[in-house]
């Protein structure tokens, strides 16, 4: 379930006017911006952007970019875009980092539905005039490239049908490769990058049943390299996205001051989807609510905005 | 331009009735089937299938499959399906051969537009309840797998924008790899499988201008292996599909008796698109018209049907 609290009925013209007012004159009224945008769903935000453009002949996204700054600006910018366009921006941000943030790329390709991923690819092409695949391929190398490329490229089957015999034989292939530390085995990449989510989860279950240990544990030895970590991320994103996101938030909050990016990414991308469920997993694991953890480690408008998206009433 | 001659106006009910009549009683009236289906475009065929189903509570495709046989049946079956569904069938046929027909797979991924390829992937999933990528990956191995997988997986950018600097640097990368006979170089696969058609053609042009020889010539040495042949096919499909198809027809016609598949495939898939242009290229190269070559080497209903699709008036 979502955490976002948005009204059923509203006047997009009033919203656009409130945002315009918040951006005018000396200083910016960040609270007013949060009051509006922190409580509007994707379709409402789209209508507000359109209404703003019509009324004031100005691009709301650009105006907000120039009015705001720091982590708050980044969060608002990501939030105000259409989901597919935002994911295209996030992919671009991940690829432009000095060390490519392959986690963000794997998330997209393993958590989004095939149709959602396709939408992101279209938005990426629209923005950059070349494909997401080109950039992923050009900015990663070796085994990691092979894996990242394959994951992003596939238009996976989205059905629920599972081939049990195949799950069994491919669980064996994965186990053999992991036992021999042949992580970059072509078969491993083939299986993880082409099979449907339902099929992969059947394979992982079979792996655990037969070997009495989960594939995630087996994948992450003590001296795991970047490639193993990428495989590990893939399995976790496919197997249990809620747990994956909760862990990402936990790691991100611990590293606050250095890694606001992943915390912003999870909250902004999941607030309208399953952030409530992620919060539950987070609480079970950390014995502190995500709201409290975020409140403790952040400040100012950034804090207020994240808490609004987390569904915390003012 | 297309070769197919289809009337602007027709009664799909009359067509459905004519087909029903041709299939009833002792024997089948193949000529009547050719007279109708050999002169209807994709949207008309779709309407005829629907009308047939409504009128006779029977699937026209299945009925034709059971009435006809041999190469004629195969050609009619491929023709009567919707284009994307037909390409999904062709991909399946290519993958099920004892030696995978990688040419047919590369054709799909390098000649179809990104949206057309996506449609084929959807049709493939619809038919098989798993993805095209899974089957391509499972049925090829080694370098060829790497290449085939990458080609099929990419949702390429379809725009006309070209980065000239990139074309120059990637032409150099290709030339270095080919000079060193490092055909399976990851960079070669990356470039060919991710760049847009427009970008690749700029790269191939740059290659030719700098090296005074075309990349296709350089790719195909005397002892070319399957992988080199696959790269060669990729470049040709990207660079000049008309020439590629003309050559495929020429090779197929020479091998008639053993390889009707590729001749049927080209004629059926291109009759509504650019078969007229392919015929021109064929004539220039062989000094015999494609119609005459097909008429000379085929016979019976199969011959009559191919000639109808080739636009030869009865």
Coordinates of C-alpha atoms in Angstrom, one line a residue:
Chain A
X1 CA 0.0 0.0 0.0
X2 CA 0.9 3.6 -0.6
X3 CA 1.8 6.1 2.1
X4 CA 0.9 9.2 0.1
X5 CA -2.2 11.1 1.4
X6 CA -3.9 12.9 -1.5
X7 CA -7.4 14.4 -1.6
X8 CA -10.0 12.8 -3.9
X9 CA -11.1 16.2 -5.2
X10 CA -9.2 19.3 -5.7
X11 CA -8.8 22.4 -7.9
X12 CA -5.7 22.1 -10.0
X13 CA -6.0 25.8 -10.9
X14 CA -5.9 26.7 -7.2
X15 CA -2.9 24.4 -6.7
X16 CA -1.1 26.0 -9.6
X17 CA -1.8 29.4 -8.2
X18 CA -0.6 28.4 -4.8
X19 CA 2.6 27.1 -6.3
X20 CA 3.1 30.3 -8.3
X21 CA 2.6 32.4 -5.2
X22 CA 5.1 30.3 -3.3
X23 CA 7.7 30.9 -6.0
X24 CA 7.1 34.7 -6.3
X25 CA 8.7 37.6 -4.5
X26 CA 11.6 37.6 -2.1
X27 CA 12.5 34.0 -1.0
X28 CA 10.5 30.9 -1.6
X29 CA 7.7 29.6 0.5
X30 CA 8.9 26.0 0.8
X31 CA 6.2 25.0 3.2
X32 CA 3.5 26.0 0.8
X33 CA 5.2 23.9 -1.9
X34 CA 5.3 20.9 0.4
X35 CA 1.7 21.4 1.4
X36 CA 0.6 21.1 -2.2
X37 CA 3.0 18.7 -3.9
X38 CA 3.5 16.5 -0.9
X39 CA -0.1 15.5 -1.1
X40 CA -0.9 15.0 -4.8
X41 CA -0.7 11.8 -6.8
X42 CA 0.9 11.3 -10.2
X43 CA -2.1 12.1 -12.2
X44 CA -2.9 15.2 -10.1
X45 CA 0.7 16.4 -10.4
X46 CA 0.5 16.1 -14.1
X47 CA -2.7 18.1 -14.2
X48 CA -1.1 20.8 -12.0
X49 CA 2.0 21.0 -14.2
X50 CA -0.3 21.4 -17.3
X51 CA -2.5 24.0 -15.6
X52 CA 0.6 25.9 -14.3
X53 CA 2.0 26.0 -17.8
X54 CA -1.3 27.3 -19.3
X55 CA -1.8 29.9 -16.6
X56 CA 1.7 31.3 -16.3
X57 CA 3.4 30.2 -19.6
X58 CA 6.2 28.8 -17.5
X59 CA 7.5 25.3 -16.9
X60 CA 6.7 24.4 -13.3
X61 CA 9.6 21.8 -13.1
X62 CA 12.1 24.4 -14.3
X63 CA 10.8 27.0 -11.9
X64 CA 11.0 24.7 -8.9
X65 CA 14.5 23.7 -10.0
X66 CA 15.6 27.3 -9.9
X67 CA 13.8 28.2 -6.7
X68 CA 14.9 25.3 -4.5
X69 CA 18.3 23.8 -3.7
X70 CA 20.1 20.8 -2.2
X71 CA 18.5 17.5 -1.3
X72 CA 15.1 19.2 -1.1
X73 CA 15.3 20.4 -4.7
X74 CA 16.4 17.0 -5.9
X75 CA 13.6 15.3 -4.1
X76 CA 10.9 17.7 -5.3
X77 CA 12.3 17.5 -8.9
X78 CA 12.1 13.7 -8.9
X79 CA 8.7 13.8 -7.4
X80 CA 7.1 16.3 -9.7
X81 CA 8.0 14.4 -12.9
X82 CA 5.9 11.6 -14.4
X83 CA 7.0 8.3 -12.9
X84 CA 8.5 6.9 -16.1
X85 CA 10.3 10.2 -16.8
X86 CA 11.6 10.3 -13.2
X87 CA 12.9 6.7 -13.5
X88 CA 14.7 7.7 -16.7
X89 CA 16.3 10.6 -14.8
X90 CA 17.3 8.3 -12.0
X91 CA 18.8 5.9 -14.5
X92 CA 20.8 8.7 -15.9
X93 CA 21.9 9.9 -12.5
X94 CA 23.1 6.4 -11.7
X95 CA 25.0 6.1 -14.9
X96 CA 26.7 9.5 -14.6
X97 CA 28.2 8.8 -11.2
X98 CA 31.9 8.4 -11.2
X99 CA 31.3 4.9 -10.0
X100 CA 28.2 3.7 -11.9
X101 CA 25.4 3.0 -9.4
X102 CA 24.5 -0.4 -10.8
X103 CA 22.0 -1.0 -8.0
X104 CA 19.7 1.6 -9.3
X105 CA 19.9 0.1 -12.8
X106 CA 19.2 -3.4 -11.5
X107 CA 16.3 -2.2 -9.5
X108 CA 14.7 -0.8 -12.6
X109 CA 15.1 -3.9 -14.6
X110 CA 14.2 -6.4 -11.9
X111 CA 11.5 -4.6 -9.9
X112 CA 9.5 -2.7 -12.5
X113 CA 7.0 -4.6 -14.6
X114 CA 8.1 -5.2 -18.2
X115 CA 5.7 -2.6 -19.4
X116 CA 6.9 -0.1 -16.8
X117 CA 10.5 -0.7 -17.8
X118 CA 9.5 -0.2 -21.4
X119 CA 8.0 3.2 -20.5
X120 CA 11.2 4.2 -18.8
X121 CA 13.2 3.2 -21.9
X122 CA 10.9 5.4 -24.0
X123 CA 11.2 8.3 -21.6
X124 CA 15.0 7.9 -21.6
X125 CA 15.2 8.0 -25.4
X126 CA 12.9 11.0 -25.4
X127 CA 15.2 12.9 -23.1
X128 CA 18.6 11.7 -24.4
X129 CA 18.0 10.9 -28.1
X130 CA 19.7 7.5 -27.6
X131 CA 18.8 4.4 -25.7
X132 CA 19.2 3.5 -22.1
X133 CA 20.9 0.3 -23.3
X134 CA 23.6 2.2 -25.1
X135 CA 24.5 4.1 -22.0
X136 CA 24.4 1.1 -19.7
X137 CA 26.6 -0.8 -22.1
X138 CA 29.0 2.0 -22.6
X139 CA 29.5 2.8 -18.9
X140 CA 30.0 -0.7 -17.5
X141 CA 32.7 -3.2 -18.4
X142 CA 33.4 -6.9 -18.2
X143 CA 31.2 -9.3 -16.3
X144 CA 29.2 -6.5 -14.8
X145 CA 28.5 -5.1 -18.3
X146 CA 27.4 -8.5 -19.5
X147 CA 25.0 -8.8 -16.6
X148 CA 23.7 -5.2 -16.5
X149 CA 23.2 -5.2 -20.2
X150 CA 21.3 -8.5 -20.2
X151 CA 19.1 -7.4 -17.3
X152 CA 18.1 -4.1 -18.8
X153 CA 17.6 -5.4 -22.3
X154 CA 15.2 -8.1 -21.7
X155 CA 11.5 -7.7 -22.2
X156 CA 10.6 -10.4 -19.7
X157 CA 7.4 -12.5 -19.7
X158 CA 5.1 -11.2 -17.1
X159 CA 2.8 -14.1 -16.7
X160 CA 2.4 -16.3 -13.6
X161 CA 3.0 -19.7 -15.4
X162 CA 5.9 -21.6 -14.0
X163 CA 7.7 -24.6 -15.4
X164 CA 8.6 -26.6 -12.4
X165 CA 11.0 -29.0 -14.2
X166 CA 12.9 -26.0 -15.5
X167 CA 13.0 -24.4 -12.1
X168 CA 14.6 -27.5 -10.7
X169 CA 17.2 -27.9 -13.5
X170 CA 18.1 -24.2 -13.4
X171 CA 18.4 -24.2 -9.6
X172 CA 21.0 -27.0 -10.1
X173 CA 22.8 -24.9 -12.7
X174 CA 22.9 -21.9 -10.3
X175 CA 24.1 -24.1 -7.4
X176 CA 26.9 -25.7 -9.4
X177 CA 28.1 -22.4 -10.6
X178 CA 28.0 -20.8 -7.2
X179 CA 29.7 -23.8 -5.6
X180 CA 32.5 -23.5 -8.1
X181 CA 32.6 -19.7 -7.6
X182 CA 31.9 -19.4 -11.4
X183 CA 29.7 -16.5 -10.8
X184 CA 30.2 -15.1 -14.2
X185 CA 29.1 -18.3 -15.8
X186 CA 27.1 -17.5 -19.0
X187 CA 24.3 -19.8 -17.8
X188 CA 23.9 -17.8 -14.6
X189 CA 23.6 -14.6 -16.5
X190 CA 21.3 -16.2 -19.0
X191 CA 18.9 -17.5 -16.3
X192 CA 18.8 -14.3 -14.2
X193 CA 18.4 -12.0 -17.2
X194 CA 15.8 -13.8 -19.2
X195 CA 13.4 -15.8 -17.0
X196 CA 10.2 -14.2 -15.8
X197 CA 9.9 -13.1 -12.2
X198 CA 7.5 -16.0 -11.4
X199 CA 9.9 -18.5 -12.9
X200 CA 12.9 -17.1 -11.1
X201 CA 11.2 -17.2 -7.8
X202 CA 10.3 -20.8 -8.3
X203 CA 13.9 -21.5 -9.1
X204 CA 15.1 -19.7 -6.0
X205 CA 12.6 -21.6 -3.9
X206 CA 13.8 -24.9 -5.3
X207 CA 17.4 -23.8 -4.6
X208 CA 16.6 -23.2 -1.0
X209 CA 14.5 -26.4 -0.6
X210 CA 17.3 -28.6 -2.0
X211 CA 20.3 -26.9 -0.6
X212 CA 18.9 -25.9 2.8
X213 CA 20.3 -22.4 2.3
X214 CA 19.1 -19.4 0.2
X215 CA 20.8 -18.4 -3.0
X216 CA 21.3 -14.9 -1.6
X217 CA 23.4 -16.2 1.3
X218 CA 25.4 -18.4 -1.1
X219 CA 26.0 -15.5 -3.5
X220 CA 27.5 -13.2 -0.9
X221 CA 30.7 -14.7 0.5
X222 CA 33.2 -12.7 2.5
X223 CA 35.1 -11.3 -0.4
X224 CA 32.3 -10.6 -2.7
X225 CA 33.3 -8.5 -5.7
X226 CA 31.1 -6.0 -7.5
X227 CA 29.8 -8.6 -9.9
X228 CA 28.7 -10.9 -7.0
X229 CA 27.0 -7.9 -5.4
X230 CA 25.2 -7.2 -8.7
X231 CA 23.9 -10.8 -8.8
X232 CA 22.9 -10.6 -5.2
X233 CA 21.0 -7.4 -5.9
X234 CA 19.3 -9.0 -8.8
X235 CA 18.1 -12.0 -6.8
X236 CA 16.9 -9.8 -3.9
X237 CA 15.1 -7.3 -6.2
X238 CA 13.4 -10.3 -7.9
X239 CA 12.7 -12.3 -4.8
X240 CA 11.5 -9.7 -2.2
X241 CA 11.5 -6.0 -3.4
X242 CA 10.0 -4.9 0.0
X243 CA 12.9 -6.3 2.0
X244 CA 15.3 -5.0 -0.6
X245 CA 14.0 -1.5 -0.3
X246 CA 13.9 -1.6 3.5
X247 CA 17.5 -2.6 3.6
X248 CA 18.4 0.1 1.1
X249 CA 16.7 2.7 3.3
X250 CA 18.4 1.3 6.4
X251 CA 21.9 1.5 4.7
X252 CA 21.1 4.9 3.3
X253 CA 20.0 6.4 6.6
X254 CA 23.1 5.1 8.3
X255 CA 25.2 6.9 5.7
X256 CA 23.2 10.1 5.8
X257 CA 25.4 13.0 4.9
X258 CA 26.9 10.9 2.1
X259 CA 24.0 9.0 0.6
X260 CA 20.7 10.9 0.5
X261 CA 20.3 9.7 -3.0
X262 CA 19.0 6.2 -2.3
X263 CA 16.7 7.3 0.5
X264 CA 15.2 9.9 -1.7
X265 CA 14.9 7.4 -4.5
X266 CA 13.0 4.8 -2.5
X267 CA 10.7 7.3 -0.8
X268 CA 9.9 9.2 -4.0
X269 CA 9.4 6.1 -6.2
X270 CA 7.5 4.0 -3.8
X271 CA 5.3 6.5 -1.9
X272 CA 2.4 5.9 -4.3
X273 CA 3.0 2.2 -4.5
X274 CA 4.1 0.1 -1.6
X275 CA 5.9 2.4 0.9
X276 CA 3.5 1.4 3.7
X277 CA 4.5 -2.2 3.3
X278 CA 8.2 -1.2 3.1
X279 CA 7.7 0.7 6.3
X280 CA 6.4 -2.4 8.0
X281 CA 9.4 -4.5 6.9
X282 CA 11.7 -1.7 8.0
X283 CA 10.1 -1.5 11.5
X284 CA 10.3 -5.3 12.0
X285 CA 14.0 -5.2 11.1
X286 CA 15.1 -2.1 12.9
X287 CA 12.6 -1.6 15.8
X288 CA 12.3 2.0 14.9
X289 CA 9.8 3.4 12.5
X290 CA 11.0 4.7 9.2
X291 CA 9.3 8.0 9.9
X292 CA 11.3 8.4 13.2
X293 CA 14.6 7.3 11.6
X294 CA 14.1 9.8 8.7
X295 CA 13.1 12.6 11.1
X296 CA 16.1 11.9 13.3
X297 CA 18.7 12.0 10.5
X298 CA 17.3 14.7 8.2
X299 CA 16.3 18.3 8.7
X300 CA 14.6 21.4 7.3
X301 CA 12.4 21.3 4.2
X302 CA 13.9 18.0 3.0
X303 CA 12.8 16.4 6.2
X304 CA 9.3 17.9 6.0
X305 CA 8.9 16.8 2.4
X306 CA 10.0 13.2 3.0
X307 CA 7.8 13.0 6.0
X308 CA 4.8 14.2 3.9
X309 CA 5.5 11.5 1.3
X310 CA 5.8 9.0 4.2
X311 CA 2.2 9.9 5.1
X312 CA 3.0 11.6 8.4
X313 CA 0.2 14.1 9.0
X314 CA 1.4 17.6 9.8
Chain B
X1 CA 7.1 -0.4 -52.4
X2 CA 4.8 -3.4 -52.0
X3 CA 4.1 -6.0 -54.7
X4 CA 0.8 -7.2 -53.2
X5 CA -2.2 -6.3 -55.4
X6 CA -5.3 -5.9 -53.2
X7 CA -8.6 -4.3 -54.0
X8 CA -9.6 -1.1 -52.2
X9 CA -13.1 -2.2 -51.6
X10 CA -14.3 -5.8 -51.0
X11 CA -16.9 -7.7 -49.0
X12 CA -15.2 -9.7 -46.3
X13 CA -18.3 -11.8 -45.9
X14 CA -18.1 -12.8 -49.6
X15 CA -14.4 -13.6 -49.1
X16 CA -15.1 -15.7 -46.0
X17 CA -17.8 -17.6 -47.9
X18 CA -15.5 -18.2 -50.8
X19 CA -12.9 -19.6 -48.5
X20 CA -15.4 -21.8 -46.8
X21 CA -16.6 -23.1 -50.1
X22 CA -13.0 -23.8 -51.2
X23 CA -12.5 -25.9 -48.1
X24 CA -15.7 -27.9 -48.2
X25 CA -16.5 -31.2 -49.9
X26 CA -14.1 -33.6 -51.6
X27 CA -10.7 -32.0 -52.2
X28 CA -9.8 -28.4 -51.6
X29 CA -10.0 -25.7 -54.2
X30 CA -6.5 -24.2 -53.8
X31 CA -6.9 -21.9 -56.7
X32 CA -9.9 -20.2 -55.0
X33 CA -7.9 -19.8 -51.9
X34 CA -5.1 -18.2 -53.8
X35 CA -7.5 -16.0 -55.6
X36 CA -8.8 -14.5 -52.3
X37 CA -5.9 -14.6 -49.9
X38 CA -3.2 -13.8 -52.5
X39 CA -4.8 -10.4 -53.0
X40 CA -5.7 -9.2 -49.6
X41 CA -3.6 -6.9 -47.3
X42 CA -3.1 -7.5 -43.5
X43 CA -6.0 -5.6 -42.3
X44 CA -8.3 -7.2 -44.9
X45 CA -7.0 -10.7 -43.9
X46 CA -7.7 -9.9 -40.3
X47 CA -11.3 -8.9 -41.1
X48 CA -11.8 -12.0 -43.2
X49 CA -10.5 -14.2 -40.3
X50 CA -12.9 -12.5 -38.0
X51 CA -15.8 -12.7 -40.4
X52 CA -15.1 -16.4 -41.1
X53 CA -15.0 -17.1 -37.3
X54 CA -18.4 -15.4 -36.8
X55 CA -20.1 -17.0 -39.8
X56 CA -18.9 -20.6 -39.4
X57 CA -17.7 -20.8 -35.8
X58 CA -14.4 -22.1 -36.9
X59 CA -10.8 -20.8 -36.9
X60 CA -9.8 -20.1 -40.5
X61 CA -6.1 -20.5 -39.8
X62 CA -6.7 -24.0 -38.3
X63 CA -9.0 -25.0 -41.2
X64 CA -6.4 -24.0 -43.8
X65 CA -3.7 -25.8 -41.9
X66 CA -5.7 -29.0 -42.1
X67 CA -6.8 -28.6 -45.7
X68 CA -3.4 -27.7 -47.2
X69 CA 0.0 -29.3 -47.1
X70 CA 3.7 -28.9 -47.8
X71 CA 5.3 -25.6 -48.8
X72 CA 2.0 -24.2 -49.9
X73 CA 0.4 -24.8 -46.5
X74 CA 3.4 -23.2 -44.8
X75 CA 3.3 -20.2 -47.0
X76 CA -0.5 -19.7 -46.6
X77 CA -0.3 -20.2 -42.9
X78 CA 2.4 -17.6 -42.5
X79 CA 0.6 -15.2 -44.8
X80 CA -2.8 -15.4 -43.1
X81 CA -1.5 -14.6 -39.6
X82 CA -1.1 -11.0 -38.4
X83 CA 2.3 -9.7 -39.2
X84 CA 3.6 -9.7 -35.7
X85 CA 2.2 -13.1 -34.9
X86 CA 3.7 -14.4 -38.1
X87 CA 7.1 -13.1 -37.2
X88 CA 6.7 -14.7 -33.7
X89 CA 6.0 -18.0 -35.5
X90 CA 9.0 -17.5 -37.8
X91 CA 11.2 -16.9 -34.8
X92 CA 10.0 -20.0 -33.2
X93 CA 10.6 -22.0 -36.4
X94 CA 14.1 -20.6 -36.6
X95 CA 14.8 -21.6 -32.9
X96 CA 13.4 -25.1 -33.2
X97 CA 15.6 -26.1 -36.2
X98 CA 18.3 -28.7 -35.3
X99 CA 20.8 -26.0 -36.1
X100 CA 19.3 -22.7 -35.0
X101 CA 18.7 -20.4 -37.9
X102 CA 20.3 -17.3 -36.4
X103 CA 19.8 -15.4 -39.6
X104 CA 16.1 -15.2 -39.1
X105 CA 16.5 -14.0 -35.6
X106 CA 19.1 -11.3 -36.6
X107 CA 16.7 -10.2 -39.4
X108 CA 14.0 -9.6 -36.9
X109 CA 16.2 -7.6 -34.5
X110 CA 18.1 -5.6 -37.1
X111 CA 15.5 -4.9 -39.8
X112 CA 12.2 -4.5 -37.9
X113 CA 11.7 -1.1 -36.2
X114 CA 12.0 -1.2 -32.4
X115 CA 8.2 -1.0 -32.1
X116 CA 7.7 -3.8 -34.6
X117 CA 10.2 -6.0 -32.7
X118 CA 8.3 -5.2 -29.5
X119 CA 5.1 -6.3 -31.1
X120 CA 6.8 -9.6 -32.2
X121 CA 8.0 -10.1 -28.6
X122 CA 4.5 -9.6 -27.3
X123 CA 3.0 -12.0 -29.8
X124 CA 5.8 -14.6 -29.0
X125 CA 4.9 -14.3 -25.3
X126 CA 1.2 -14.6 -26.0
X127 CA 1.8 -17.9 -28.0
X128 CA 4.5 -19.5 -25.8
X129 CA 3.9 -18.1 -22.3
X130 CA 7.5 -17.2 -22.0
X131 CA 9.8 -14.7 -23.7
X132 CA 11.5 -14.8 -27.1
X133 CA 14.7 -13.8 -25.2
X134 CA 14.5 -16.9 -23.0
X135 CA 14.4 -19.2 -26.1
X136 CA 17.1 -17.3 -28.0
X137 CA 19.3 -17.5 -24.9
X138 CA 18.6 -21.1 -24.2
X139 CA 19.2 -22.3 -27.7
X140 CA 22.4 -20.6 -28.6
X141 CA 25.8 -20.8 -26.9
X142 CA 29.1 -19.0 -26.5
X143 CA 29.9 -16.0 -28.6
X144 CA 26.9 -16.5 -30.8
X145 CA 24.6 -16.5 -27.8
X146 CA 26.2 -13.3 -26.5
X147 CA 25.6 -11.6 -29.8
X148 CA 22.1 -13.0 -30.5
X149 CA 21.0 -12.2 -27.0
X150 CA 22.2 -8.7 -27.2
X151 CA 20.7 -8.0 -30.6
X152 CA 17.2 -9.3 -29.7
X153 CA 17.1 -7.8 -26.3
X154 CA 17.7 -4.1 -27.2
X155 CA 15.0 -1.6 -27.5
X156 CA 17.0 0.5 -29.9
X157 CA 16.6 4.2 -30.4
X158 CA 14.8 4.9 -33.6
X159 CA 15.6 8.5 -34.2
X160 CA 17.7 10.0 -37.0
X161 CA 20.2 11.9 -34.8
X162 CA 23.8 10.8 -35.4
X163 CA 26.8 11.5 -33.2
X164 CA 29.6 11.9 -35.7
X165 CA 32.4 11.8 -33.2
X166 CA 31.1 8.6 -31.8
X167 CA 30.7 7.1 -35.3
X168 CA 34.4 7.9 -35.9
X169 CA 35.7 6.4 -32.6
X170 CA 33.5 3.3 -32.8
X171 CA 34.5 2.7 -36.5
X172 CA 38.1 2.7 -35.2
X173 CA 37.1 0.2 -32.4
X174 CA 35.5 -2.1 -35.0
X175 CA 38.5 -1.8 -37.3
X176 CA 41.0 -2.6 -34.6
X177 CA 39.0 -5.7 -33.5
X178 CA 38.5 -7.0 -37.0
X179 CA 42.2 -6.4 -37.8
X180 CA 43.2 -8.5 -34.8
X181 CA 40.5 -11.1 -35.6
X182 CA 39.0 -10.3 -32.2
X183 CA 35.5 -10.7 -33.6
X184 CA 34.0 -11.7 -30.2
X185 CA 35.4 -8.5 -28.6
X186 CA 32.8 -7.2 -26.1
X187 CA 33.1 -3.8 -27.7
X188 CA 32.1 -5.1 -31.1
X189 CA 29.0 -6.8 -29.6
X190 CA 28.2 -3.7 -27.6
X191 CA 28.3 -1.4 -30.5
X192 CA 26.4 -3.6 -32.9
X193 CA 23.7 -4.5 -30.4
X194 CA 23.0 -1.2 -28.8
X195 CA 23.5 1.6 -31.3
X196 CA 20.6 2.9 -33.4
X197 CA 20.4 2.0 -37.1
X198 CA 21.2 5.6 -38.1
X199 CA 24.2 5.7 -35.8
X200 CA 25.5 2.3 -37.0
X201 CA 25.2 3.3 -40.6
X202 CA 27.2 6.5 -39.9
X203 CA 29.8 4.2 -38.2
X204 CA 29.9 1.8 -41.2
X205 CA 30.2 4.8 -43.6
X206 CA 33.1 6.2 -41.6
X207 CA 34.7 2.7 -41.6
X208 CA 34.6 2.6 -45.3
X209 CA 35.8 6.1 -45.8
X210 CA 38.8 5.7 -43.6
X211 CA 39.8 2.1 -44.4
X212 CA 38.9 2.1 -48.1
X213 CA 37.0 -1.1 -47.7
X214 CA 33.6 -2.0 -46.3
X215 CA 33.2 -3.6 -42.9
X216 CA 31.2 -6.4 -44.6
X217 CA 34.1 -7.4 -46.7
X218 CA 36.5 -7.2 -43.8
X219 CA 34.2 -9.3 -41.6
X220 CA 33.9 -12.2 -44.0
X221 CA 37.4 -13.8 -44.5
X222 CA 37.9 -17.2 -46.1
X223 CA 37.5 -19.2 -43.0
X224 CA 34.6 -17.3 -41.4
X225 CA 33.0 -19.1 -38.5
X226 CA 29.3 -19.0 -37.5
X227 CA 30.0 -16.0 -35.3
X228 CA 31.6 -14.0 -38.0
X229 CA 28.7 -14.9 -40.3
X230 CA 26.3 -13.6 -37.6
X231 CA 28.1 -10.3 -37.4
X232 CA 28.2 -10.1 -41.1
X233 CA 24.4 -10.7 -41.3
X234 CA 23.9 -8.0 -38.6
X235 CA 25.9 -5.4 -40.6
X236 CA 24.1 -6.3 -43.8
X237 CA 20.6 -6.2 -42.3
X238 CA 21.4 -2.8 -40.7
X239 CA 23.1 -1.3 -43.7
X240 CA 21.0 -2.5 -46.7
X241 CA 18.0 -4.7 -46.0
X242 CA 17.0 -4.7 -49.7
X243 CA 20.3 -6.1 -50.8
X244 CA 20.3 -8.5 -47.9
X245 CA 16.9 -9.9 -48.8
X246 CA 17.8 -10.1 -52.5
X247 CA 20.8 -12.2 -51.7
X248 CA 18.8 -14.4 -49.3
X249 CA 16.3 -15.0 -52.1
X250 CA 19.1 -15.8 -54.6
X251 CA 20.8 -18.3 -52.2
X252 CA 17.4 -19.8 -51.4
X253 CA 16.3 -20.2 -55.0
X254 CA 19.7 -21.9 -55.8
X255 CA 19.1 -24.3 -53.0
X256 CA 15.4 -25.0 -53.8
X257 CA 14.4 -28.5 -52.8
X258 CA 16.3 -27.9 -49.6
X259 CA 15.5 -24.4 -48.5
X260 CA 12.1 -23.1 -49.3
X261 CA 11.9 -21.6 -45.9
X262 CA 13.9 -18.5 -46.5
X263 CA 12.3 -17.8 -49.9
X264 CA 8.8 -18.1 -48.4
X265 CA 9.9 -16.0 -45.4
X266 CA 11.1 -13.1 -47.6
X267 CA 8.2 -13.1 -49.9
X268 CA 5.5 -13.4 -47.2
X269 CA 7.0 -10.9 -44.9
X270 CA 8.0 -8.2 -47.5
X271 CA 5.1 -8.5 -50.1
X272 CA 3.2 -5.7 -48.3
X273 CA 6.3 -3.6 -47.6
X274 CA 9.2 -3.4 -50.0
X275 CA 9.2 -6.5 -52.2
X276 CA 9.1 -4.4 -55.3
X277 CA 12.3 -2.7 -54.3
X278 CA 13.8 -6.1 -53.4
X279 CA 12.8 -7.4 -56.9
X280 CA 14.7 -4.5 -58.5
X281 CA 17.9 -5.2 -56.6
X282 CA 17.4 -8.9 -57.4
X283 CA 17.1 -8.2 -61.1
X284 CA 20.2 -5.9 -61.2
X285 CA 22.2 -8.6 -59.5
X286 CA 21.0 -11.7 -61.4
X287 CA 19.8 -10.4 -64.8
X288 CA 16.7 -12.5 -64.3
X289 CA 13.5 -11.3 -62.7
X290 CA 12.6 -12.7 -59.3
X291 CA 9.2 -13.7 -60.8
X292 CA 10.9 -15.8 -63.5
X293 CA 13.4 -17.3 -61.1
X294 CA 10.6 -18.3 -58.7
X295 CA 8.4 -19.6 -61.6
X296 CA 11.3 -21.7 -62.9
X297 CA 12.2 -23.3 -59.6
X298 CA 8.8 -23.9 -58.0
X299 CA 5.6 -25.6 -59.1
X300 CA 1.9 -26.1 -58.4
X301 CA -0.1 -24.1 -55.9
X302 CA 3.0 -23.0 -54.0
X303 CA 4.3 -21.4 -57.2
X304 CA 0.9 -19.8 -58.0
X305 CA 0.7 -18.4 -54.5
X306 CA 4.2 -16.9 -54.4
X307 CA 3.6 -15.4 -57.8
X308 CA 0.4 -13.8 -56.6
X309 CA 2.2 -12.3 -53.7
X310 CA 4.9 -11.1 -56.1
X311 CA 2.2 -9.1 -57.9
X312 CA 2.2 -11.2 -61.0
X313 CA -1.3 -10.8 -62.6
X314 CA -3.0 -14.1 -63.5

